[in-house]
């Protein structure tokens, strides 16, 4: 099975922290690559919507990523802020795993309400 052309290989799975975030540059777009405790990999906008700081330097907690500067947490599935002061969602990108490789599509896709993950 091949992926749609919009997906770009970002890294190998073992290049990501077991639980945590790492910064990736995908065609000039800064993306936080996040692996949660259950092993799910997420890709989200790296820059906090409250201030210009890198979210990949924040802590992963459950299915959220915390901004290290003021403590807003963002839902990794929807990008929505779960706690103040941030009020604007971050972008969420689609992730596919093929073998040991992680692919991300920067093409915005609506959240699939029916997706169980
Ligand atoms: S800069 Fe991220 S919450 Fe303020």
Coordinates of C-alpha atoms and ligand atoms in Angstrom, one line a residue:
X1 CA 0.0 0.0 0.0
X2 CA 1.4 3.4 -0.9
X3 CA 0.5 6.6 0.8
X4 CA -0.9 9.7 -0.9
X5 CA 1.7 12.0 -2.3
X6 CA 1.0 14.6 0.4
X7 CA 2.7 12.4 3.0
X8 CA 6.4 13.0 3.7
X9 CA 8.7 10.8 5.6
X10 CA 9.8 12.6 8.7
X11 CA 11.8 10.2 10.8
X12 CA 12.1 6.6 11.9
X13 CA 10.0 5.5 14.8
X14 CA 13.0 4.9 17.0
X15 CA 14.1 8.5 16.6
X16 CA 11.2 9.6 18.7
X17 CA 11.3 9.6 22.4
X18 CA 9.4 6.7 24.0
X19 CA 7.1 9.3 25.6
X20 CA 7.7 12.9 24.7
X21 CA 8.1 15.4 21.9
X22 CA 10.7 16.1 19.2
X23 CA 10.9 19.0 16.8
X24 CA 10.8 18.3 13.1
X25 CA 11.1 20.7 10.1
X26 CA 8.8 19.6 7.3
X27 CA 9.3 21.8 4.3
X28 CA 10.0 24.8 6.5
X29 CA 7.1 24.1 8.8
X30 CA 8.0 23.5 12.4
X31 CA 6.1 20.4 13.7
X32 CA 6.1 18.8 17.1
X33 CA 6.3 15.1 16.7
X34 CA 4.8 13.5 19.9
X35 CA 4.6 10.0 21.1
X36 CA 2.2 9.3 24.0
X37 CA 2.3 6.6 26.6
X38 CA 0.1 4.3 24.6
X39 CA 2.5 4.5 21.7
X40 CA 0.4 6.7 19.5
X41 CA 2.4 9.2 17.4
X42 CA 0.9 12.7 16.8
X43 CA 2.1 15.7 14.7
X44 CA 1.0 19.2 15.7
X45 CA 2.0 22.8 15.1
X46 CA 5.2 23.4 17.1
X47 CA 4.6 27.0 18.0
X48 CA 2.3 27.8 20.8
X49 CA -0.7 30.0 19.8
X50 CA -0.2 32.1 23.0
X51 CA 3.4 33.0 22.5
X52 CA 6.2 32.2 20.1
X53 CA 7.7 29.3 22.0
X54 CA 8.3 25.7 20.9
X55 CA 5.7 23.2 22.2
X56 CA 8.1 20.3 21.5
X57 CA 10.0 21.5 24.6
X58 CA 6.9 20.9 26.7
X59 CA 5.7 17.9 28.7
X60 CA 3.4 15.2 27.3
X61 CA 0.6 14.2 29.6
X62 CA -1.9 11.7 28.5
X63 CA -3.0 12.8 25.1
X64 CA -2.0 16.4 25.6
X65 CA 1.1 18.6 25.2
X66 CA 1.8 21.3 27.7
X67 CA 3.4 24.6 26.8
X68 CA 6.4 25.0 29.1
X69 CA 6.0 28.8 29.3
X70 CA 2.6 29.4 30.8
X71 CA 1.2 25.9 31.1
X72 CA -1.6 25.7 28.5
X73 CA -2.2 22.1 27.5
X74 CA -3.3 21.3 24.0
X75 CA -5.2 18.2 22.9
X76 CA -3.0 16.2 20.5
X77 CA -6.0 14.9 18.6
X78 CA -7.9 18.1 18.1
X79 CA -5.3 20.8 18.8
X80 CA -7.8 22.5 21.1
X81 CA -6.4 24.3 24.2
X82 CA -7.5 22.4 27.3
X83 CA -6.4 25.1 29.8
X84 CA -5.6 28.8 29.7
X85 CA -4.1 31.2 28.9
X86 CA -4.1 29.9 25.2
X87 CA -7.5 30.1 23.5
X88 CA -6.6 29.4 19.9
X89 CA -6.1 25.8 18.7
X90 CA -2.8 24.5 17.2
X91 CA -2.8 22.8 13.9
X92 CA -3.0 19.0 13.9
X93 CA -1.5 17.0 11.1
X94 CA -2.2 13.5 9.9
X95 CA 0.3 10.8 10.8
X96 CA 0.9 7.4 9.1
X97 CA 3.3 4.7 10.2
X98 CA 4.7 2.4 7.6
X99 CA 7.0 -0.2 8.8
X100 CA 9.5 1.7 11.0
X101 CA 8.9 5.1 9.3
X102 CA 6.8 8.0 10.3
X103 CA 5.0 10.0 7.6
X104 CA 3.2 13.3 8.1
X105 CA 0.8 15.2 5.8
X106 CA 0.8 18.9 6.2
X107 CA -2.3 19.1 4.1
X108 CA -5.1 20.2 6.5
X109 CA -7.6 17.5 7.0
X110 CA -10.8 17.8 8.9
X111 CA -10.8 15.9 12.2
X112 CA -12.4 12.5 11.4
X113 CA -15.1 12.3 14.0
X114 CA -15.5 8.6 13.4
X115 CA -11.9 7.7 13.8
X116 CA -11.2 5.5 16.7
X117 CA -7.5 5.5 17.7
Ligands
LIG1 S1 3.4 30.9 25.4 FE1 2.4 28.9 25.5 S2 0.8 29.2 27.0 FE2 1.9 31.2 26.9

